[in-house]
Every structure is written in C-alpha cells, then in structure tokens.
Amino acid sequence: MHNIWLIAKREYLERIRTKAFLIATILIPLFMGVFVFGSGYLASRTRSSAHLAILSSDTSFSADLKHELQTGKNSGMTVDVLASNSPSNSDEIRANLDRNLQSKSGDLTGYLVVTPAPQPNARPTFTYVPRSAGDITTEDTLSTAIQNVLTREGLTHQGMGPSDIAALMAPVAIDTSKTGDSRAAFGAAYLLFFLMYMVIMLYGMNTARSIIEEKTSRVFEVMLSTIKPDEMLAGKILGVGAVGITQVGVWMLAAAALGSTSLATGVIGSGHALISATQIFFFVAYFIFGFLVYSSIAAALGAMTNSEQELQQLNMFLVIPLAFCFLMIFVIVRAPNSTLAQIVSLIPFCSPLLMNFRISLTTVPPWQIGLSFVLMSLTILAILWVASRIYRVGILMYGKKPNLPEILRWLKYS
C-alpha cells in the first residue's frame, strides 16, 4: 500500500500543480454552460425563415396557410401563393418551381401542392417538394401549420366564431413554480451529462498518456526494480482519479454557491436549486465508477501502445460506448422510464452517463440504481483483471504494436 500511495501522490501532485488543471477547471464548465444554455436560448428564439411557394386552387386555404407560416409561434417564413386554374396550368407552374429548386441561384426552399379533396368532408392531399431532402425542420413547421389551419376550418364549419377559435387554440401556460423552471432544470441535467462525458474521457485518456510518457522515457524500467506492476497501475489510476474528483468537487461547490445567488433564483424560481444535492451526490458517485471503468481500459491501451499516434488509433474502444450514450440520450429525454431507457442505463459502460441523466429527469427505482452500481463493480473487477495482466507485460514491450494473438499470450503468461 505504501508504494501505491507514493505513485498516487506523485500522479496527483504532478497534475494538480499545472496551469492546465486550473484552466480546465475554469473553462470546461464555463464552455459547457455557454454551449448548453446558449444553444437552448438561441433555439427558443430562432424562427424558421424558409421561402416557400403554395400551389392550390383553394385561395382561402392558401391565404390562411400563408398567414400561419408567416406569423406562427416558431415560423417567420416568406410565402408565395400560386393559384392553379387547370391541370395543364398546374403542371406548367410546377415545372417552373422545379427549375427554381434545381438552380443554384434559386431562392425557394421548397413548394407545397394542395390537391382538393374529391369528397365534401374529406381532407385535401398535400405534396411537398423541398430543395434538400434533409430539411426536416421546414417540413415539421409546414405540417404543424397545415394542422392548425385545418383545425380552424373545421371549427368554423361547426359554427364557432373567430374569437372563440382564437381562444381555444391559444398557447397554454403551465405553472411549474412549485418545482421550479422545467427548462432550466433540464438544461442543468444536460450540462451534467456533458460534464460527465468530458471528465470521464479526459481523465481516462490522461491515464493512458501517463503510461506512454513513462514508457517513452524508460522510467518504468527503473521503477519496476522496486515496485510491482500491479502497484504501479493502482497508483496511477488512484492518482489520476483523485485529480478528477478534486476537479469535480470544485465544480459542484461552485454550482452550489452559484445556485444560491439571485441570478440563479431568478432563472429557476425562488426556493429551488439549479442543481440539487441529490444530483451532486450521484454525479460524484457515477463519476468515480465511470472513471474506474474507462481508466482501466485506457491503462491497458496505454500499455499496448508506444506512442500517442498508436493510442489515437485505439481510441475507438473509449469513444464508441460514449458515442452510444449520446445517441441514447434522445430516447431517454422522450421516455426516461421506457424499457429501452432502463436497459441501456443498466449497461455498465453507459450507466455513468445515462443512469445519472435519468436520475436528473425522473424518479428512478432504487433497485435500478443499486443494480447499476453492482454491475459496474463487477465490470470494473473484470476489466482490472484483464488490464493488469496486459499492463504487466505491455509496459516493457517496445517496437511493433501487438496483435490480438500476442495480447492473448500476454494474458496467459501473466
């Protein structure tokens, strides 16, 4: 234990005394906060500004849809209404619109063709031709606007007046003052997700780089005369992990201090914290387990490689699980208690990010939280068992990069 303590102390002091640690401690949460809350603010203020053309024989419907697209909640489009008197006239107009879309100098985002319903009480059919097939935002805005116009027309046909229809379709204000501002709370949960991703990735890679640096300088060969490889691996993981916990602790204390300021109270509401004590506790707990999972993998990768360039080629073993968490976050946002959300958040490589994110969004059953820690603990033991055997042999291997059969032989020898 004495040797492990010495190695951990050396790793900790070397990193915490650098200017990079101070800069990262200040800039990472600052950039993440600006990124999350800034992008959310801009998204709420951004309105669709596409240029559309509507081709229809129903001038009343076209006028209503144009008004909806120009003055809707998230829409400030430019709309041209084109009337078609006959099928041949419609074909000629569509040919001109197609040429506009195909031309690089064309100004249209797309055009909508409204075909009248064949029966009195049936809906018309809609055909939308966009300039870009990937422009789903304009398509969604157009779909919402059509739905609103059709609803107004239906209510008008049932005898309701314009004022009654406007009152019925007015946006609904929901009072969330009892639990604080929901958007700010969601932004805080999102911020914690990105911070967790950054620190796990950053300190996992730091563990691998530390091993490569000492392999390059041949310091290992001197140290191994007095210290066992397992002690060295444990000391490195504990030392780098302690730096991460120090940084996370500073962030959480800063979040708690900022949460009590008048600015935070004004954002989320009086009597509510932007980040709760429960969120802080689980963030620290999941960071420790997440760091142990990924730093163990990174230590094995560092022992197998001889340079930063070789390490970059093996980064996928760290990046792929974290990238998978990014994809799953959209599923969890929509349904945090769905079966898929529960399964992916219990995967040991995803629990530090996804289970922690679910805890911020909903009430997770205690057995699921406990099971996630049990599964992560078993995974950490298994990875450490493999990583320590690769580490024992790999740190003294120089020259060509080992292939899979060689790594399996390392496991057998050690």
Coordinates of N, CA, C and O in Angstrom, one line a residue, residues 275-375:
I275 N -29.1 22.9 -9.4 CA -28.6 21.5 -9.3 C -28.8 21.1 -7.9 O -28.3 21.7 -6.9
S276 N -29.6 20.0 -7.7 CA -30.0 19.6 -6.3 C -28.8 18.8 -5.6 O -27.9 18.4 -6.3
A277 N -28.9 18.7 -4.3 CA -27.9 17.9 -3.6 C -27.9 16.4 -4.1 O -26.8 15.8 -4.1
T278 N -29.1 15.9 -4.4 CA -29.1 14.5 -4.9 C -28.4 14.4 -6.3 O -27.6 13.4 -6.5
Q279 N -28.6 15.4 -7.1 CA -27.8 15.3 -8.4 C -26.3 15.4 -8.2 O -25.5 14.7 -8.8
I280 N -25.9 16.2 -7.2 CA -24.4 16.4 -7.0 C -23.9 15.1 -6.4 O -22.8 14.6 -6.8
F281 N -24.7 14.4 -5.5 CA -24.2 13.2 -4.9 C -24.0 12.1 -6.0 O -23.0 11.4 -6.1
F282 N -25.1 11.9 -6.8 CA -25.0 10.8 -7.8 C -24.0 11.2 -8.9 O -23.4 10.3 -9.5
F283 N -23.8 12.5 -9.2 CA -22.8 12.9 -10.2 C -21.4 12.4 -9.7 O -20.6 11.8 -10.5
V284 N -21.1 12.7 -8.5 CA -19.8 12.3 -8.0 C -19.6 10.8 -7.9 O -18.6 10.2 -8.3
A285 N -20.7 10.1 -7.4 CA -20.6 8.6 -7.3 C -20.5 8.0 -8.7 O -19.6 7.1 -8.9
Y286 N -21.2 8.4 -9.7 CA -21.1 7.8 -11.0 C -19.8 8.2 -11.7 O -19.3 7.5 -12.6
F287 N -19.3 9.4 -11.4 CA -18.0 9.8 -12.0 C -16.9 8.8 -11.5 O -16.1 8.3 -12.3
I288 N -16.9 8.5 -10.2 CA -15.9 7.6 -9.6 C -16.0 6.2 -10.3 O -15.0 5.7 -10.8
F289 N -17.2 5.7 -10.5 CA -17.3 4.3 -11.1 C -17.0 4.4 -12.6 O -16.4 3.5 -13.2
G290 N -17.5 5.5 -13.2 CA -17.2 5.7 -14.7 C -15.8 5.8 -15.0 O -15.2 5.3 -15.9
F291 N -15.1 6.6 -14.1 CA -13.6 6.8 -14.3 C -12.9 5.4 -14.1 O -12.0 5.1 -14.9
L292 N -13.3 4.6 -13.1 CA -12.6 3.3 -12.9 C -12.8 2.4 -14.1 O -11.9 1.7 -14.6
V293 N -14.0 2.4 -14.7 CA -14.3 1.6 -15.9 C -13.4 2.0 -17.1 O -12.7 1.2 -17.7
Y294 N -13.5 3.3 -17.4 CA -12.8 3.8 -18.6 C -11.3 3.9 -18.4 O -10.5 3.7 -19.3
S295 N -10.8 4.3 -17.2 CA -9.4 4.4 -17.0 C -8.7 3.1 -17.0 O -7.5 3.0 -17.4
S296 N -9.4 2.0 -16.6 CA -8.8 0.7 -16.6 C -8.6 0.3 -18.1 O -7.6 -0.3 -18.4
I297 N -9.6 0.6 -18.9 CA -9.5 0.3 -20.4 C -8.3 1.1 -20.9 O -7.5 0.6 -21.7
A298 N -8.3 2.4 -20.6 CA -7.2 3.3 -21.1 C -5.9 2.8 -20.6 O -4.9 2.9 -21.4
A299 N -5.7 2.3 -19.4 CA -4.4 1.8 -18.9 C -3.9 0.6 -19.8 O -2.8 0.6 -20.1
A300 N -4.9 -0.3 -20.1 CA -4.5 -1.4 -21.0 C -4.1 -0.9 -22.4 O -3.1 -1.4 -22.9
L301 N -4.8 0.1 -22.9 CA -4.5 0.6 -24.2 C -3.1 1.3 -24.2 O -2.3 1.2 -25.1
G302 N -2.8 2.0 -23.1 CA -1.5 2.7 -23.0 C -0.4 1.7 -22.9 O 0.7 2.0 -23.4
A303 N -0.6 0.6 -22.2 CA 0.4 -0.4 -22.1 C 0.7 -1.1 -23.4 O 1.8 -1.6 -23.6
M304 N -0.3 -1.2 -24.2 CA -0.2 -1.9 -25.5 C 0.5 -1.0 -26.6 O 0.9 -1.5 -27.6
T305 N 0.5 0.3 -26.4 CA 1.0 1.2 -27.5 C 2.3 1.8 -27.1 O 2.7 1.9 -25.9
N306 N 3.0 2.4 -28.1 CA 4.3 3.0 -27.8 C 4.3 4.5 -28.1 O 5.3 5.2 -27.8
S307 N 3.2 5.1 -28.6 CA 3.2 6.5 -28.9 C 1.8 7.0 -28.9 O 0.8 6.2 -28.9
E308 N 1.7 8.3 -28.9 CA 0.3 9.0 -29.0 C -0.4 8.6 -30.2 O -1.6 8.5 -30.2
Q309 N 0.4 8.5 -31.4 CA -0.3 8.2 -32.6 C -0.9 6.8 -32.6 O -2.1 6.6 -33.1
E310 N -0.2 5.8 -32.0 CA -0.8 4.5 -31.9 C -2.0 4.5 -30.9 O -3.0 3.8 -31.2
L311 N -2.0 5.3 -29.9 CA -3.1 5.4 -28.9 C -4.3 6.0 -29.6 O -5.4 5.5 -29.4
Q312 N -4.1 7.0 -30.5 CA -5.2 7.6 -31.2 C -6.0 6.5 -32.1 O -7.2 6.6 -32.2
Q313 N -5.2 5.6 -32.6 CA -5.9 4.5 -33.4 C -6.7 3.6 -32.6 O -7.6 3.0 -33.1
L314 N -6.5 3.5 -31.3 CA -7.3 2.6 -30.4 C -8.3 3.3 -29.6 O -8.9 2.8 -28.7
N315 N -8.4 4.7 -29.9 CA -9.4 5.5 -29.1 C -10.8 5.0 -29.2 O -11.6 5.3 -28.4
M316 N -11.1 4.3 -30.3 CA -12.5 3.9 -30.5 C -13.0 3.0 -29.4 O -14.2 3.0 -29.1
F317 N -12.1 2.3 -28.7 CA -12.6 1.5 -27.6 C -13.2 2.3 -26.4 O -13.9 1.9 -25.6
L318 N -12.7 3.6 -26.3 CA -13.3 4.5 -25.4 C -14.4 5.3 -25.9 O -15.4 5.7 -25.3
V319 N -14.3 5.7 -27.2 CA -15.2 6.7 -27.8 C -16.5 6.0 -28.2 O -17.6 6.6 -28.0
I320 N -16.5 4.7 -28.7 CA -17.7 4.1 -29.1 C -18.8 4.0 -28.0 O -20.0 4.4 -28.2
P321 N -18.5 3.5 -26.8 CA -19.5 3.4 -25.8 C -20.1 4.8 -25.4 O -21.3 5.0 -25.2
L322 N -19.2 5.8 -25.4 CA -19.6 7.2 -25.0 C -20.5 7.8 -26.1 O -21.5 8.5 -25.9
A323 N -20.1 7.5 -27.4 CA -20.9 7.9 -28.5 C -22.3 7.3 -28.5 O -23.3 7.9 -28.8
F324 N -22.3 6.0 -28.1 CA -23.6 5.3 -28.0 C -24.5 6.0 -27.0 O -25.7 6.1 -27.2
C325 N -23.9 6.5 -25.9 CA -24.7 7.2 -24.9 C -25.3 8.5 -25.4 O -26.4 8.9 -25.1
F326 N -24.5 9.2 -26.3 CA -25.1 10.4 -27.0 C -26.3 10.0 -27.8 O -27.3 10.8 -27.8
L327 N -26.3 8.9 -28.5 CA -27.4 8.5 -29.3 C -28.6 8.2 -28.4 O -29.8 8.5 -28.8
M328 N -28.4 7.5 -27.3 CA -29.5 7.1 -26.5 C -30.1 8.2 -25.7 O -31.2 8.1 -25.1
I329 N -29.4 9.3 -25.6 CA -29.9 10.4 -24.8 C -31.2 11.0 -25.3 O -32.1 11.4 -24.6
F330 N -31.4 10.9 -26.7 CA -32.7 11.3 -27.3 C -33.8 10.4 -26.9 O -35.0 10.9 -26.8
V331 N -33.6 9.1 -26.8 CA -34.6 8.2 -26.3 C -35.0 8.4 -24.9 O -36.1 8.4 -24.5
I332 N -34.0 8.7 -24.0 CA -34.2 8.9 -22.6 C -35.0 10.2 -22.4 O -35.8 10.3 -21.5
V333 N -34.7 11.2 -23.2 CA -35.4 12.5 -23.0 C -36.9 12.4 -23.2 O -37.7 12.9 -22.5
R334 N -37.2 11.6 -24.2 CA -38.6 11.4 -24.6 C -39.3 10.5 -23.6 O -40.5 10.7 -23.3
A335 N -38.7 9.4 -23.2 CA -39.3 8.4 -22.3 C -38.3 7.9 -21.3 O -37.7 6.8 -21.5
P336 N -38.0 8.6 -20.2 CA -36.9 8.2 -19.3 C -37.3 6.9 -18.6 O -36.3 6.3 -18.0
N337 N -38.5 6.5 -18.5 CA -38.9 5.2 -17.8 C -39.3 4.1 -18.8 O -39.8 3.1 -18.3
S338 N -39.0 4.3 -20.1 CA -39.3 3.2 -21.0 C -38.4 2.0 -20.8 O -37.3 2.1 -20.2
T339 N -38.8 0.9 -21.4 CA -38.0 -0.4 -21.2 C -36.6 -0.2 -21.8 O -35.6 -0.6 -21.2
L340 N -36.5 0.5 -23.0 CA -35.2 0.7 -23.6 C -34.3 1.6 -22.8 O -33.1 1.3 -22.6
A341 N -34.9 2.6 -22.2 CA -34.1 3.5 -21.4 C -33.6 2.8 -20.1 O -32.5 3.0 -19.7
Q342 N -34.4 1.9 -19.6 CA -34.0 1.2 -18.4 C -32.9 0.2 -18.7 O -31.9 0.1 -18.0
I343 N -33.0 -0.4 -19.9 CA -32.0 -1.4 -20.3 C -30.6 -0.7 -20.5 O -29.6 -1.2 -20.0
V344 N -30.6 0.3 -21.4 CA -29.4 0.9 -21.7 C -28.7 1.6 -20.6 O -27.5 1.7 -20.5
S345 N -29.5 2.1 -19.6 CA -28.9 2.8 -18.5 C -28.3 1.8 -17.5 O -27.6 2.2 -16.6
L346 N -28.6 0.5 -17.6 CA -28.1 -0.5 -16.7 C -26.8 -1.1 -17.3 O -26.1 -1.9 -16.7
I347 N -26.5 -0.8 -18.6 CA -25.3 -1.3 -19.2 C -24.1 -0.6 -18.5 O -24.0 0.6 -18.4
P348 N -23.1 -1.4 -17.9 CA -22.1 -0.8 -17.1 C -21.3 0.3 -17.8 O -20.9 1.3 -17.2
F349 N -21.1 0.2 -19.1 CA -20.3 1.3 -19.8 C -21.2 2.5 -20.0 O -20.6 3.6 -20.3
C350 N -22.5 2.4 -19.9 CA -23.4 3.6 -20.1 C -24.0 4.1 -18.8 O -24.5 5.3 -18.8
S351 N -24.0 3.4 -17.8 CA -24.6 3.8 -16.5 C -24.1 5.1 -16.0 O -24.9 6.0 -15.5
P352 N -22.7 5.4 -16.0 CA -22.3 6.7 -15.5 C -22.9 7.9 -16.2 O -23.2 8.9 -15.5
L353 N -23.3 7.8 -17.5 CA -23.9 8.9 -18.2 C -25.4 8.8 -18.2 O -26.1 9.7 -17.8
L354 N -25.9 7.6 -18.6 CA -27.3 7.5 -18.8 C -28.2 7.3 -17.5 O -29.2 7.9 -17.4
M355 N -27.7 6.5 -16.6 CA -28.4 6.4 -15.3 C -28.4 7.7 -14.6 O -29.4 8.1 -14.0
N356 N -27.2 8.4 -14.6 CA -27.1 9.7 -13.9 C -28.1 10.7 -14.6 O -28.7 11.5 -13.9
F357 N -28.2 10.6 -15.9 CA -29.1 11.5 -16.6 C -30.5 11.2 -16.3 O -31.3 12.1 -16.1
R358 N -30.9 9.9 -16.2 CA -32.3 9.6 -15.8 C -32.6 10.0 -14.4 O -33.8 10.5 -14.2
I359 N -31.7 10.0 -13.5 CA -31.9 10.4 -12.2 C -32.3 11.9 -12.1 O -33.1 12.4 -11.3
S360 N -31.7 12.7 -13.1 CA -32.0 14.1 -13.1 C -33.4 14.4 -13.7 O -33.9 15.5 -13.5
L361 N -33.9 13.4 -14.5 CA -35.1 13.7 -15.3 C -36.3 13.1 -14.6 O -37.4 13.6 -14.7
T362 N -36.2 12.0 -13.9 CA -37.3 11.3 -13.3 C -36.9 10.6 -12.0 O -35.8 10.7 -11.6
T363 N -37.9 9.9 -11.4 CA -37.7 9.1 -10.2 C -37.3 7.7 -10.6 O -38.2 7.0 -11.0
V364 N -36.1 7.4 -10.4 CA -35.6 6.0 -10.8 C -35.8 5.1 -9.6 O -35.4 5.5 -8.5
P365 N -36.4 3.9 -9.8 CA -36.5 3.0 -8.7 C -35.1 2.7 -8.0 O -34.1 2.5 -8.8
P366 N -35.1 2.6 -6.7 CA -33.8 2.4 -6.0 C -33.1 1.1 -6.5 O -31.9 1.0 -6.5
W367 N -33.9 0.1 -6.8 CA -33.3 -1.2 -7.2 C -32.5 -1.1 -8.5 O -31.5 -1.7 -8.7
Q368 N -33.0 -0.2 -9.4 CA -32.2 0.0 -10.6 C -30.9 0.8 -10.4 O -29.9 0.4 -11.0
I369 N -30.9 1.7 -9.5 CA -29.7 2.4 -9.1 C -28.7 1.5 -8.5 O -27.5 1.4 -8.8
G370 N -29.2 0.7 -7.5 CA -28.4 -0.3 -6.9 C -27.8 -1.3 -7.8 O -26.6 -1.7 -7.8
L371 N -28.7 -1.8 -8.7 CA -28.2 -2.8 -9.7 C -27.1 -2.2 -10.6 O -26.2 -2.9 -11.0
S372 N -27.3 -0.9 -11.0 CA -26.3 -0.3 -11.9 C -24.9 -0.3 -11.2 O -23.9 -0.5 -11.8
F373 N -24.9 0.0 -9.9 CA -23.6 0.0 -9.2 C -23.0 -1.4 -9.0 O -21.8 -1.6 -9.1
V374 N -23.9 -2.4 -8.8 CA -23.4 -3.8 -8.7 C -22.8 -4.2 -10.1 O -21.7 -4.8 -10.1
L375 N -23.5 -3.9 -11.2 CA -23.0 -4.3 -12.5 C -21.7 -3.6 -12.8 O -20.8 -4.2 -13.4

